[in-house]
Amino acid sequence: YGNFIDDLRLYVRGGTGGMGYPRLGGEGGRGGDVWFVAQKGTTLKSIRDRYPQKRFVAGTGANSSVTALKGEKGKDCEVHVPLGISVLCDDGKQIGELNAAGERFLAARGGLGGSLATNFTPCKGQRRTVRLDLKLIADVGLVGFPNAGKSSLLSKISHAKPEIANYTFTTIQPELGKIMYADYKQIAVADLPGLIEGAHANKGMGHKFLKHVERTKQLLLVVDISGFQLSIKTQFRTAFETILLLTKELELYKEELLTKPALLAINKMDLPCAKDNLNELMKQLQNPEDFLHLLQEEMIPANTLAFKDVIPLSTYTGEGIEELKACIRKSIDEEAEQENEEYRKKKLLLLQTSE
């Protein structure tokens, strides 16, 4: 994954409470807490570089004394983390999530100060090892096998400058770009490392890729019209087989991914025979069940993806790029409108029931 880090283990410990004062019944201050705070512009790499020990300990509570019977609380420790973080225990169980700037999560609670209840002895703070798991948040996630032209497409529709070459695996880390529209609206697009067959079983970059798809609002499948072959040892796949295989990989990893709105970009339309291949593909997409016999049984997904739009394009000549940008905008706007409508209905229902 190069310099990109999407997984980091940290040790967190709440502060110890302050000593009580038995003679006058004084109570020690509580230990400080460790908080994770979501902040824009932060990366897991910056946390690792800044805190190589990866240890975060909150301050100790102040002892009770004659001049201050109630000791002051220890200093809290705040750790700024990126947006889109899941907080996991060491056993892999999710205990928290931070998706919007300013959201906070209590990672380790401080110990109680010494008091009558604890025989004036302070308690130690909570301590544990947690894992920060980053899943990119983007409006649209580009999904496709290696060499489908996802990086070229991202560079055409946004200001991102991903590495582009004619060998199979150029994208070794997720790349985020923003489509800028004339009315200043921005749509974030994530180009994710190329899937390969068996990704759901963690082959290639498997889960490292697929977990980022979970947070995208919509999917944009990018397919090479002339088909795809990973290497001499693997089988050649037509564009139709590629679409079904991508669907199968998403389904096997997490079935809910297929409920996301999806668009289909047919790339490399500048190649010879592309028009004939496209006509053939459109026939197959209209009645997929008539062509499933061409595939082995284990390659056939239980549910097929319903594409809102199919856009033929060429990143080489620029054909279809503007149309794709318009389709992405329309799809995102429709989805937002639908969400607003559902929200309005819920609010109305709540008002009616409260009355």
Coordinates of N, CA, C and O in Angstrom, one line a residue, residues 11 32 109 228-229 301 345:
Y11 N -2.1 2.2 22.1 CA -2.3 1.9 23.5 C -2.9 3.1 24.1 O -2.3 4.2 24.0
G32 N -7.7 11.9 34.2 CA -8.2 12.4 32.9 C -8.6 11.2 32.0 O -8.3 10.1 32.2
R109 N -11.4 5.7 30.0 CA -11.9 6.5 31.1 C -10.9 6.6 32.2 O -10.2 5.6 32.5
F228 N -10.7 -8.5 -20.4 CA -9.6 -8.4 -19.4 C -9.0 -9.8 -19.2 O -9.7 -10.8 -19.1
Q229 N -7.7 -9.8 -19.1 CA -6.9 -11.0 -18.7 C -5.8 -10.5 -17.8 O -4.9 -9.7 -18.2
P301 N -23.4 -14.4 -9.9 CA -23.8 -13.8 -8.7 C -25.3 -14.1 -8.5 O -26.1 -14.3 -9.4
K345 N -40.6 12.7 5.7 CA -41.7 11.7 6.1 C -41.6 11.3 7.5 O -42.6 11.2 8.2

